[in-house]
Structures are given as C-alpha cells and as structure tokens.
mmCIF file with all atom_site columns, C-alpha atoms in Angstrom:
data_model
loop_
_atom_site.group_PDB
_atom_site.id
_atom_site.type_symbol
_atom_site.label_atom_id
_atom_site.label_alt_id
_atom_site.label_comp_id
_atom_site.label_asym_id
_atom_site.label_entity_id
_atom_site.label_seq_id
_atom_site.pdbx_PDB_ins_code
_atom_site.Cartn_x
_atom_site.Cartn_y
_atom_site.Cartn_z
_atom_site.occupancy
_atom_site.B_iso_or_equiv
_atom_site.pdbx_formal_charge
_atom_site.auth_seq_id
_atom_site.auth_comp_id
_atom_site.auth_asym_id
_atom_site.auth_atom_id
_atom_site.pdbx_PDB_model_num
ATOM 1   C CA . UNK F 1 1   ? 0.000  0.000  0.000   1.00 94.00 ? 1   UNK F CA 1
ATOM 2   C CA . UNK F 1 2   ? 3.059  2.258  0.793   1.00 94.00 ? 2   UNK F CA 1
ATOM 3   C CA . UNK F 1 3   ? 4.454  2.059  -2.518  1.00 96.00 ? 3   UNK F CA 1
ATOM 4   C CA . UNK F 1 4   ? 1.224  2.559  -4.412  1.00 97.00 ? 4   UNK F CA 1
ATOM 5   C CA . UNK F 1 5   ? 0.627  5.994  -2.119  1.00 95.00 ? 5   UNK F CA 1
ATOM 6   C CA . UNK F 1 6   ? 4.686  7.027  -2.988  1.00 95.00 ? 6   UNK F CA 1
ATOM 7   C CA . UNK F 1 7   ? 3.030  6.329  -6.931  1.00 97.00 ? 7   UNK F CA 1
ATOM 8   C CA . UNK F 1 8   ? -0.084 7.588  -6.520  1.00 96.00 ? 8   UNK F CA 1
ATOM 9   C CA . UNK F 1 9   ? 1.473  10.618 -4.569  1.00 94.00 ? 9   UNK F CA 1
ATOM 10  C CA . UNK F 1 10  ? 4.416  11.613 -6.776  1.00 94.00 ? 10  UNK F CA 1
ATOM 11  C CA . UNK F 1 11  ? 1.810  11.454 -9.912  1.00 95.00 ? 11  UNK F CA 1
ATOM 12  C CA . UNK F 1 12  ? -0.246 13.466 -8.551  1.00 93.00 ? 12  UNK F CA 1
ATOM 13  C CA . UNK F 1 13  ? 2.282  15.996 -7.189  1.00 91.00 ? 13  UNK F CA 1
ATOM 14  C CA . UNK F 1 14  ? 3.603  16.097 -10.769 1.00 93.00 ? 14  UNK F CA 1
ATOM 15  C CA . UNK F 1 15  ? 0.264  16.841 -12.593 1.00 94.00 ? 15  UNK F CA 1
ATOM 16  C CA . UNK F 1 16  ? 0.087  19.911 -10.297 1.00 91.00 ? 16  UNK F CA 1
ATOM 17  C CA . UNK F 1 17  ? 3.217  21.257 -10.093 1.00 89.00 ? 17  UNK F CA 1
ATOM 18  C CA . UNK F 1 18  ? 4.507  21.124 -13.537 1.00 92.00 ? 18  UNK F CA 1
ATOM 19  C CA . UNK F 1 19  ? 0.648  21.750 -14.488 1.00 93.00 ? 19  UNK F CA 1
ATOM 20  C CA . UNK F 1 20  ? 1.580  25.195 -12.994 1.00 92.00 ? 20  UNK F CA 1
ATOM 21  C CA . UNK F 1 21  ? 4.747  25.473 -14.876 1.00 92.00 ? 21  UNK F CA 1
ATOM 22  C CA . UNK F 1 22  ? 3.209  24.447 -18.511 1.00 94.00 ? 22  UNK F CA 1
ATOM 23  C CA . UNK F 1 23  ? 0.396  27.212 -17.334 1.00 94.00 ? 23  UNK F CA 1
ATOM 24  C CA . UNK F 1 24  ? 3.032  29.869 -17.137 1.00 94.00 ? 24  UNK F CA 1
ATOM 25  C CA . UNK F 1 25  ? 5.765  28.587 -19.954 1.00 94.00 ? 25  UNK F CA 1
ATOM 26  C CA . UNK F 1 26  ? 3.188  27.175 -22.427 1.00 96.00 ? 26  UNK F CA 1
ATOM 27  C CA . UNK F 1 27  ? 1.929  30.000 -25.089 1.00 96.00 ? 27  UNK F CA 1
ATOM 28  C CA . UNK F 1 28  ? -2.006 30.055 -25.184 1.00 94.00 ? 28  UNK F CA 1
ATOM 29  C CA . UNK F 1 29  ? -2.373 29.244 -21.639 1.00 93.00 ? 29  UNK F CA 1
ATOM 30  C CA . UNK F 1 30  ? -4.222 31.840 -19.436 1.00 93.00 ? 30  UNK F CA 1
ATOM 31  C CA . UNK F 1 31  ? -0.686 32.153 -17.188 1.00 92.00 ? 31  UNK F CA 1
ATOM 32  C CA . UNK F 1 32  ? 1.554  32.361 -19.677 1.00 93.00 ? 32  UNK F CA 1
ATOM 33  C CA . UNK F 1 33  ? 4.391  34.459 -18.806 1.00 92.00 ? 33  UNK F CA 1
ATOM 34  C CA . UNK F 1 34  ? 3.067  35.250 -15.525 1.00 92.00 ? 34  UNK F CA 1
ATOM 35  C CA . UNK F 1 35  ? 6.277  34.487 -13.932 1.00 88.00 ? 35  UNK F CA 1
ATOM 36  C CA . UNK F 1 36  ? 8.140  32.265 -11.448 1.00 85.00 ? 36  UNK F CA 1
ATOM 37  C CA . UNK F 1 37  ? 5.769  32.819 -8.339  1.00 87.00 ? 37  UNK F CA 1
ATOM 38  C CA . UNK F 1 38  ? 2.972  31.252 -10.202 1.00 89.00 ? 38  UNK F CA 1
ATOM 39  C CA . UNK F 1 39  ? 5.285  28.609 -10.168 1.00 88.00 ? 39  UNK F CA 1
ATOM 40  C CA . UNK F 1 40  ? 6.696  28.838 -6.663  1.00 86.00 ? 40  UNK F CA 1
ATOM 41  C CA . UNK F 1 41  ? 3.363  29.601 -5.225  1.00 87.00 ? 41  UNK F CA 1
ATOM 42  C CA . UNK F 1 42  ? 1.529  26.502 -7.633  1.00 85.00 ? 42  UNK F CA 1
ATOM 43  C CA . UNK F 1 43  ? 4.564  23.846 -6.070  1.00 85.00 ? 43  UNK F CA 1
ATOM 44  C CA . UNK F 1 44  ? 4.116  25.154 -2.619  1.00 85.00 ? 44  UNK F CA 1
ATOM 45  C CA . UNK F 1 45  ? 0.400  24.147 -2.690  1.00 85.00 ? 45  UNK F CA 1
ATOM 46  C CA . UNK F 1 46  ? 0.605  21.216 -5.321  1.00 85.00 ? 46  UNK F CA 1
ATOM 47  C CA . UNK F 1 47  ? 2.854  19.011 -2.619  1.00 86.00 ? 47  UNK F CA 1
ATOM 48  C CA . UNK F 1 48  ? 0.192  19.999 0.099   1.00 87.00 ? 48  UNK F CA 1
ATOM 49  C CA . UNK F 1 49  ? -2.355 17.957 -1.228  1.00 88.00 ? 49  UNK F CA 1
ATOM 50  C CA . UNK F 1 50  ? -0.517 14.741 -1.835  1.00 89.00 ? 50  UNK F CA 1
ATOM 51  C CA . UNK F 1 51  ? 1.121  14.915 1.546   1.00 86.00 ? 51  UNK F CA 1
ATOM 52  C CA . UNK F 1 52  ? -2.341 15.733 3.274   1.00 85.00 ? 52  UNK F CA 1
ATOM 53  C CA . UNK F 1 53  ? -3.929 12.489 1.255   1.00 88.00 ? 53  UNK F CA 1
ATOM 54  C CA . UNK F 1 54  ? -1.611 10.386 1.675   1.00 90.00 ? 54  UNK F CA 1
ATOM 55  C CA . UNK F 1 55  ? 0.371  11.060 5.088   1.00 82.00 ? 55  UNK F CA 1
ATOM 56  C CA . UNK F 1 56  ? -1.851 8.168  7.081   1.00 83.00 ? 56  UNK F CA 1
ATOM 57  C CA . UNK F 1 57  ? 0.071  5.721  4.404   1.00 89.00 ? 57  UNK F CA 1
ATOM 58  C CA . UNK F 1 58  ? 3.436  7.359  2.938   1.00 88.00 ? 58  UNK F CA 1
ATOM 59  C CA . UNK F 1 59  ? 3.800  10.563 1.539   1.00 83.00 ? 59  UNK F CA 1
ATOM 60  C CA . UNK F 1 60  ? 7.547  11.027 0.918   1.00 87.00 ? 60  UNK F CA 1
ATOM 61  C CA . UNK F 1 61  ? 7.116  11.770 -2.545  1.00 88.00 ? 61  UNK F CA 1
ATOM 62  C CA . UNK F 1 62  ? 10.919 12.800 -3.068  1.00 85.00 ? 62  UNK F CA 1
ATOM 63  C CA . UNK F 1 63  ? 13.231 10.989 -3.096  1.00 86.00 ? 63  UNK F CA 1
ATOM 64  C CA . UNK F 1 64  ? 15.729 12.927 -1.133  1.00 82.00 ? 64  UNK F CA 1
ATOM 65  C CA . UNK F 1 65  ? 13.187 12.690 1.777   1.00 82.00 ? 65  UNK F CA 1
ATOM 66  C CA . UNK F 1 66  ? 12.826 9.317  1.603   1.00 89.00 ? 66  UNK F CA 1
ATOM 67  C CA . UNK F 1 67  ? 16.766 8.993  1.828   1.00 87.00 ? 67  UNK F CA 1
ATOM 68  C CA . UNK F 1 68  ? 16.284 11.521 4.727   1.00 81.00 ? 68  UNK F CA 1
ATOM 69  C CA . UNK F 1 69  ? 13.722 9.758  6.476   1.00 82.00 ? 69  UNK F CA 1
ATOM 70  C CA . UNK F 1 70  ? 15.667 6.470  6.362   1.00 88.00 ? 70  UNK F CA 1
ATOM 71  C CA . UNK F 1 71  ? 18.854 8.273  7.491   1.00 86.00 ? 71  UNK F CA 1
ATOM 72  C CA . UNK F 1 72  ? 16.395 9.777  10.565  1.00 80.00 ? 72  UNK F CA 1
ATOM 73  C CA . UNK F 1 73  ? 15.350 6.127  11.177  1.00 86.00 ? 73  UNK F CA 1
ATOM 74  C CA . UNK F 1 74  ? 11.666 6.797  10.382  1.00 83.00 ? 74  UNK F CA 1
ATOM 75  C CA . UNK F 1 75  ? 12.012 3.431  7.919   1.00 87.00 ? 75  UNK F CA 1
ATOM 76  C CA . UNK F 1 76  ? 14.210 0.661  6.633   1.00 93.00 ? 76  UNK F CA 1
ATOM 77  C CA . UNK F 1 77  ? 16.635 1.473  4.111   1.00 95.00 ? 77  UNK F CA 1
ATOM 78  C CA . UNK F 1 78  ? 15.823 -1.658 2.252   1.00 96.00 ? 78  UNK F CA 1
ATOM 79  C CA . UNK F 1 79  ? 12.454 0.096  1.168   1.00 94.00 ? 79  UNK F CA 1
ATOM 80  C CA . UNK F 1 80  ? 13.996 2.670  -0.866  1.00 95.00 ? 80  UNK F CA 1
ATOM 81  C CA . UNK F 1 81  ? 14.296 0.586  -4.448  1.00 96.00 ? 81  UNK F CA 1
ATOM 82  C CA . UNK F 1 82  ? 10.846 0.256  -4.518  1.00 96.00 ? 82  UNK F CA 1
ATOM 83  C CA . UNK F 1 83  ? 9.739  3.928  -3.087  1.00 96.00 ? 83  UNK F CA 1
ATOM 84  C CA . UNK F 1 84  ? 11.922 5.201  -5.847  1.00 95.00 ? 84  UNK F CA 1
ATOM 85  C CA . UNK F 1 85  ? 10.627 2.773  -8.524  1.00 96.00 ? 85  UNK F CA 1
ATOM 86  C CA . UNK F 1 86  ? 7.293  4.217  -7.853  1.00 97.00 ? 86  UNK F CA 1
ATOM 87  C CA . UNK F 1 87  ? 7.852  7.884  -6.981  1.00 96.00 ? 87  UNK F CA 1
ATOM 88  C CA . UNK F 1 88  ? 9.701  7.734  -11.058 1.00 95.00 ? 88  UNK F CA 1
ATOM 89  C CA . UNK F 1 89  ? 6.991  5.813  -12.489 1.00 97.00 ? 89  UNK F CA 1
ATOM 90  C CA . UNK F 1 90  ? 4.714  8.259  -10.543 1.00 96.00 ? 90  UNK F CA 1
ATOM 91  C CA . UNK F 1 91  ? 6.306  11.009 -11.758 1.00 94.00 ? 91  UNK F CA 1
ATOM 92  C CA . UNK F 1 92  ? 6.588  9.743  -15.947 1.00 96.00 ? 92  UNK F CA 1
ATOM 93  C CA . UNK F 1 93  ? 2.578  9.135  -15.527 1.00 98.00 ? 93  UNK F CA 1
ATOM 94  C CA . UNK F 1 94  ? 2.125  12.216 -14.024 1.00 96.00 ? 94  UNK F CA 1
ATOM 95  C CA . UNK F 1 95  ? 4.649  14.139 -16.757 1.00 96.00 ? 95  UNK F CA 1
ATOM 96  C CA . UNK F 1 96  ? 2.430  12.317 -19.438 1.00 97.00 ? 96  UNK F CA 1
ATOM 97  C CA . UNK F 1 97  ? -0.398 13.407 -18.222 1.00 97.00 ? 97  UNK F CA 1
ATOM 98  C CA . UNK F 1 98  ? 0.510  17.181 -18.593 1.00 96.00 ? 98  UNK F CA 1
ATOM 99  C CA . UNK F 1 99  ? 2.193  16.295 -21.716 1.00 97.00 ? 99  UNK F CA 1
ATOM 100 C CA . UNK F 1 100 ? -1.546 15.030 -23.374 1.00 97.00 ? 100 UNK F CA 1
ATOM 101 C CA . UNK F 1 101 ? -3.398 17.575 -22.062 1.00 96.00 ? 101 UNK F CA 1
ATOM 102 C CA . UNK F 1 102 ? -1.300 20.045 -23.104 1.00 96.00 ? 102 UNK F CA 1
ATOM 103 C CA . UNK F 1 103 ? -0.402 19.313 -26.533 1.00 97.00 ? 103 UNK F CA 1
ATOM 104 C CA . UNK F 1 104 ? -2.049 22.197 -28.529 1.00 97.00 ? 104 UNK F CA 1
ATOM 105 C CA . UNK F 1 105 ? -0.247 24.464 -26.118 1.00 97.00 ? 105 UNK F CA 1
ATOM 106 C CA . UNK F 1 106 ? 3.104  22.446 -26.532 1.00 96.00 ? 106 UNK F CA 1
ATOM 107 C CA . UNK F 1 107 ? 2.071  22.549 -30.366 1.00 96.00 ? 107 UNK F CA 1
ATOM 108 C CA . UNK F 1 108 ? 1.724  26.666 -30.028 1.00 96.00 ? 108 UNK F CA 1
ATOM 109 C CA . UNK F 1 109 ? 4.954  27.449 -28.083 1.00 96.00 ? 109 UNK F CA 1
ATOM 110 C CA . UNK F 1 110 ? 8.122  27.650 -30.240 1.00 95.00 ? 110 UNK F CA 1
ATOM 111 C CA . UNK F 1 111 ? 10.476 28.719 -27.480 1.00 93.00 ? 111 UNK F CA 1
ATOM 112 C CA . UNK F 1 112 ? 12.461 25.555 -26.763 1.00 90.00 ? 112 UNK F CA 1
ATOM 113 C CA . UNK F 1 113 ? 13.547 26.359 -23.746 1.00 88.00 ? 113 UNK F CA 1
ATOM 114 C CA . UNK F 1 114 ? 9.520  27.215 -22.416 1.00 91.00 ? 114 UNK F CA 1
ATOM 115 C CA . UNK F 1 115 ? 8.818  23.472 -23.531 1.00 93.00 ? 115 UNK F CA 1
ATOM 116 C CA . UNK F 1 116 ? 12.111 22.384 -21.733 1.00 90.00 ? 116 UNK F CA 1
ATOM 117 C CA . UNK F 1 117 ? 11.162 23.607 -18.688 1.00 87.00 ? 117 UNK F CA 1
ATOM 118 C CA . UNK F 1 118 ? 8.354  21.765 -18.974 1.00 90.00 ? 118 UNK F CA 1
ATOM 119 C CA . UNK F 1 119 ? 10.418 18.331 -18.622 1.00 88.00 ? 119 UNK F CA 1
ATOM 120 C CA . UNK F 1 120 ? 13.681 19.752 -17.015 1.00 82.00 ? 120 UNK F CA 1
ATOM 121 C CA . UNK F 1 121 ? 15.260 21.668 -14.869 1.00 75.00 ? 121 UNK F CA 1
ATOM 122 C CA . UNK F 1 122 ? 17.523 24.799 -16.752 1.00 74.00 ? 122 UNK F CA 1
ATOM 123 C CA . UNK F 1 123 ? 19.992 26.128 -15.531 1.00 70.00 ? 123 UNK F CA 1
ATOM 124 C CA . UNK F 1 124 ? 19.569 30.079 -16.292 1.00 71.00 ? 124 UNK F CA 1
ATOM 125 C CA . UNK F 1 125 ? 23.008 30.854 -15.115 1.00 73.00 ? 125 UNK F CA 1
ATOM 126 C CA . UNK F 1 126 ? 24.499 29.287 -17.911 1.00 75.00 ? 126 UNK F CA 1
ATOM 127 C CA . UNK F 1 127 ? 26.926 27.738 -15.480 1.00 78.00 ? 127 UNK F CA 1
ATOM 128 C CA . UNK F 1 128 ? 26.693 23.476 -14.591 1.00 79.00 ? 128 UNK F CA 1
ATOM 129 C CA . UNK F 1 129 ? 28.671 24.173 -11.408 1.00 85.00 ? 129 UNK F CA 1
ATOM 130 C CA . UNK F 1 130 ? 26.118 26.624 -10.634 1.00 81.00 ? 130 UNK F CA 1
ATOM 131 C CA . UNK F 1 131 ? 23.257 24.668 -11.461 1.00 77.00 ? 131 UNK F CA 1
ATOM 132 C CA . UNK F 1 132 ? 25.225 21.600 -9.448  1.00 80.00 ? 132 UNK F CA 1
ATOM 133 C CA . UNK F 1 133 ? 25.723 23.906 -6.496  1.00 83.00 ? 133 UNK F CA 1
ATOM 134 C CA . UNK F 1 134 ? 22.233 25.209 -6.202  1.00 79.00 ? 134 UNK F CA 1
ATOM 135 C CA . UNK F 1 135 ? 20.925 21.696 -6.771  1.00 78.00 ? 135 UNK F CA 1
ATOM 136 C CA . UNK F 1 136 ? 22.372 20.400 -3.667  1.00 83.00 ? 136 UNK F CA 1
ATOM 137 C CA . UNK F 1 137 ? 21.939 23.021 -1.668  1.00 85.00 ? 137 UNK F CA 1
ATOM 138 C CA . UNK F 1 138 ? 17.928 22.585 -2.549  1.00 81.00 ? 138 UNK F CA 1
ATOM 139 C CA . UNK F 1 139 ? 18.360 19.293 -2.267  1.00 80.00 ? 139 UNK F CA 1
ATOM 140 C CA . UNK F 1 140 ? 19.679 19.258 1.531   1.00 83.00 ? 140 UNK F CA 1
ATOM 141 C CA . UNK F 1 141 ? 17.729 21.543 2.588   1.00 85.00 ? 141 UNK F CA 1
ATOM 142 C CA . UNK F 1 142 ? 14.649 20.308 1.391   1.00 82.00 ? 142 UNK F CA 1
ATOM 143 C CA . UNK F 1 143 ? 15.432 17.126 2.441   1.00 81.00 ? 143 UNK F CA 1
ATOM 144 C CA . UNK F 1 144 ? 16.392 18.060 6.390   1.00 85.00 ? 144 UNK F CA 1
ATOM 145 C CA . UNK F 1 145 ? 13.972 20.604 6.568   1.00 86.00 ? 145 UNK F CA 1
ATOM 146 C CA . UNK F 1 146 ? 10.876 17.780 5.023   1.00 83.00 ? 146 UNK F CA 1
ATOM 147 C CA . UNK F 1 147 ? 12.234 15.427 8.149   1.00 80.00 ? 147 UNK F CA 1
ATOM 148 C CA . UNK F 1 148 ? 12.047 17.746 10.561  1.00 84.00 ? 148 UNK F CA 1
ATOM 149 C CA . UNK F 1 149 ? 8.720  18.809 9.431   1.00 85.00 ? 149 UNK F CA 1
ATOM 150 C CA . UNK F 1 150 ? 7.348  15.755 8.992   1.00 78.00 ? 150 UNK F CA 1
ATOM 151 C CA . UNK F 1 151 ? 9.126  13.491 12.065  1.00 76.00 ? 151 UNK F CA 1
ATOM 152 C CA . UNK F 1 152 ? 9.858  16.088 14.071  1.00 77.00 ? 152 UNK F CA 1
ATOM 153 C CA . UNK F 1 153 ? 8.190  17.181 17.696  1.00 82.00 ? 153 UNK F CA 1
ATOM 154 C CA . UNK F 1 154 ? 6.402  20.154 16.427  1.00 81.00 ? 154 UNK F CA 1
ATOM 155 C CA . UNK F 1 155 ? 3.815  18.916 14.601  1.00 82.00 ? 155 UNK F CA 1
ATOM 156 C CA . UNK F 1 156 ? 3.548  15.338 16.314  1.00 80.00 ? 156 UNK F CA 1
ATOM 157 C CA . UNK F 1 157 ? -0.611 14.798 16.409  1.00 80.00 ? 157 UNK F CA 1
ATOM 158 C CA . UNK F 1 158 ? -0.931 17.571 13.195  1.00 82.00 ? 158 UNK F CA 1
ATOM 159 C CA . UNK F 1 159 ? -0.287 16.176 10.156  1.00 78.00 ? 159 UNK F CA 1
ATOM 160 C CA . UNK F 1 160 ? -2.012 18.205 8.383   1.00 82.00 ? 160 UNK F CA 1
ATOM 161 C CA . UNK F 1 161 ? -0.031 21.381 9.616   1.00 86.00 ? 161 UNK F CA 1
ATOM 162 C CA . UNK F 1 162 ? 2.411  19.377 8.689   1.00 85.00 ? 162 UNK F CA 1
ATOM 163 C CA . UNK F 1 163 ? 1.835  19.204 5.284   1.00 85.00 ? 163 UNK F CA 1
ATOM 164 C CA . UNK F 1 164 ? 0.720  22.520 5.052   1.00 88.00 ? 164 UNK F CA 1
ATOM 165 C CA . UNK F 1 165 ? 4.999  23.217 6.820   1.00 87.00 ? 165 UNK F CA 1
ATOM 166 C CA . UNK F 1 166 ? 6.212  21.362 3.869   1.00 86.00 ? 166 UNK F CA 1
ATOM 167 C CA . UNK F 1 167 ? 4.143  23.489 1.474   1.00 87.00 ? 167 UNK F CA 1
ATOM 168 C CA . UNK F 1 168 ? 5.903  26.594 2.905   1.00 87.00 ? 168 UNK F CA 1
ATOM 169 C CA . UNK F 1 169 ? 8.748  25.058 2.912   1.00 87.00 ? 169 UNK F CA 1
ATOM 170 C CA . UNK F 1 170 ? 8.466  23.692 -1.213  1.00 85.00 ? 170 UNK F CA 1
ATOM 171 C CA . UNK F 1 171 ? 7.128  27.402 -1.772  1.00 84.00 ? 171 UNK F CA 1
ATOM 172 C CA . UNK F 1 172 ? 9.845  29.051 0.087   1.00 81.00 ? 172 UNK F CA 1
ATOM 173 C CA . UNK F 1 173 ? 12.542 26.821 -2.024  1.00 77.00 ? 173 UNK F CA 1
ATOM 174 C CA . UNK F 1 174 ? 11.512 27.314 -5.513  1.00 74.00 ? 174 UNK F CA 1
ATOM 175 C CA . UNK F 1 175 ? 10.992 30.833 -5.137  1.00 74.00 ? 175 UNK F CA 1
ATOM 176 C CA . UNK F 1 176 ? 14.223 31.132 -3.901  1.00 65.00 ? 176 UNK F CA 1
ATOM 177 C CA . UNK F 1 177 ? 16.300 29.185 -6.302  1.00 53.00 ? 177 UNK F CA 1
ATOM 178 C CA . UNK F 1 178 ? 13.834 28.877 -9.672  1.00 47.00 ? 178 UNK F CA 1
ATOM 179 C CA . UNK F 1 179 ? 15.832 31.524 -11.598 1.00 48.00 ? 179 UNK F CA 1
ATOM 180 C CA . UNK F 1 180 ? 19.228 30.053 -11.267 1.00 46.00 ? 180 UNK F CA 1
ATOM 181 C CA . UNK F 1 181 ? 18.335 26.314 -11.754 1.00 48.00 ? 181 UNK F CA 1
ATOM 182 C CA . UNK F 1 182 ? 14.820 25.865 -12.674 1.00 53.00 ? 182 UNK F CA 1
ATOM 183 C CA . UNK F 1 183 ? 11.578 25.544 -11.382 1.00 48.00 ? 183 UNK F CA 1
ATOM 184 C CA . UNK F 1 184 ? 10.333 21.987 -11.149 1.00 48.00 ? 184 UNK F CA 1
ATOM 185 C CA . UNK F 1 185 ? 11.518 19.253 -7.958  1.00 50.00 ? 185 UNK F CA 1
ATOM 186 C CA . UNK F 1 186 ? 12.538 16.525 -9.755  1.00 47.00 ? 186 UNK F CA 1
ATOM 187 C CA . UNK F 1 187 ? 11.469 12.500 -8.365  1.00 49.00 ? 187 UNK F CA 1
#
C-alpha cells in the first residue's frame, strides 16, 4: 500500500506542479508568462495535497526525503528501491499526463527552452557548477527541513499542519532558487 501511495502521490504531485509550470511557460495558456511565483506559489500548494492524502500511508514523494527519512530512522533502508521505482513511475505518468493535455499548447509554443522547462530543470546561469551547487543546496535543505517537518516534535498529532509546513517550505525553495536552476523538484 506504501508504494502505491509514494506512486499515486508523486503522480499526482507532478500533474500539479509542472501543471503550474506548462500554465506559465506554455503560449495560449491563461498564465503564460506570468512568472516564477505562479510557479513557486503553484509547487508550494501542489505538494500539500498529496502529503495531506496520503500522510496516514506514505507521503515522501521525493526521493531525497525518503533517503532523509531512512537516514532519521523513520524506515528501513531496504524500502527505498521500490519507493523510488514508484515515486519515477509516478512522476513519468504524471509528466504524461501534462504532456496530453497540453499538446495544442506544446504545439503553439516555439520557445524551446519554455517546452524544456516543462520536462527539465535549466539552468539560467548558464553555469553546470552553478546549477550543481544550487541543486544540492535545494536538495539538503529540502530534504532536512521535510524530516524535521514531517518526524519532528512540532507537529507530532498535526499532520495536516504538517503538510501545510512542507508546502511553505516547497514554496519558500523554488521561489528562492527557480531563476538560477529551474523551477520543477525533480522524483
């Protein structure tokens, strides 16, 4: 059940998320061009839902806080292959899913890089060692900051203010790093 909620999760968190980043890098759409805090603001809620359906079962939906959670003892490491099996398969359905019902708007915009962004994370800097650096530094802080969040004291009996921490928190970090690296977590 775990697994299919890390699937189900991750999909779902996908179809969101980069639904808010085709909305503002996909011509024709009614946010197009309406810049990055659609996108920070659209992540920071997209991963509350998930989280909030799915927190009674498993809703790590990251892979970095699944390693984090298993470094923090919360679970076995041995059940990583298969969360991260289904948070990518989770993600691809969920990346499809934009993909089809987007495709007149992916058929209107000629900007490669809008349609990139779509998939991938750019690097704006124009530097890999930038886009590395940044990367990581998301990456770890997400990834302690999720644990805390979600294991931690504070919110012990409030999942749900929980969640709605991690939102913040998602919100907080792409608005914060989108223009040097990208916009979109990656599973």
């Amino acid at each position: 059940m775990k697994v299919i909620a890390e699937f189900l999760g991750t999909a779902l968190l996908v179809i969101l998320g980069n639904g808010a980043v085709a909305n503002v890098h996909l011509k024709g759409n009614k946010g197009f061009a309406s810049g990055w805090i659609v996108i920070a603001s659209g992540y920071g809620i997209d991963v509350i839902v998930p989280v909030m359906m799915f927190h009674q079962i498993s809703a790590q939906i990251n892979p970095a806080v699944t390693i984090g959670l298993a470094a923090w003892g919360h679970h076995s490491w041995s059940v990583i292959p298969a969360f991260r099996t289904a948070q990518l398969l989770g993600a691809m359905v969920g990346q499809l899913s934009i993909v089809t019902t987007h495709k007149p708007r992916y058929d209107q915009t000629k900007r490669l890089e809008d349609v990139l962004g779509t998939f991938s994370t750019i690097n704006s800097a124009g530097s890999r060692a930038n886009g590395l650096a940044t990367e990581f530094l998301g990456t770890v802080v997400l990834a302690l900051a999720a644990v805390v969040i979600l294991d931690g004291p504070s919110f012990a009996g409030a999942p749900g203010a929980a969640a709605i921490g991690v939102g913040f928190l998602v919100w907080g970090r792409r608005s914060r790093r989108s223009e040097r690296s990208g916009s979109e977590p990656r599973p």
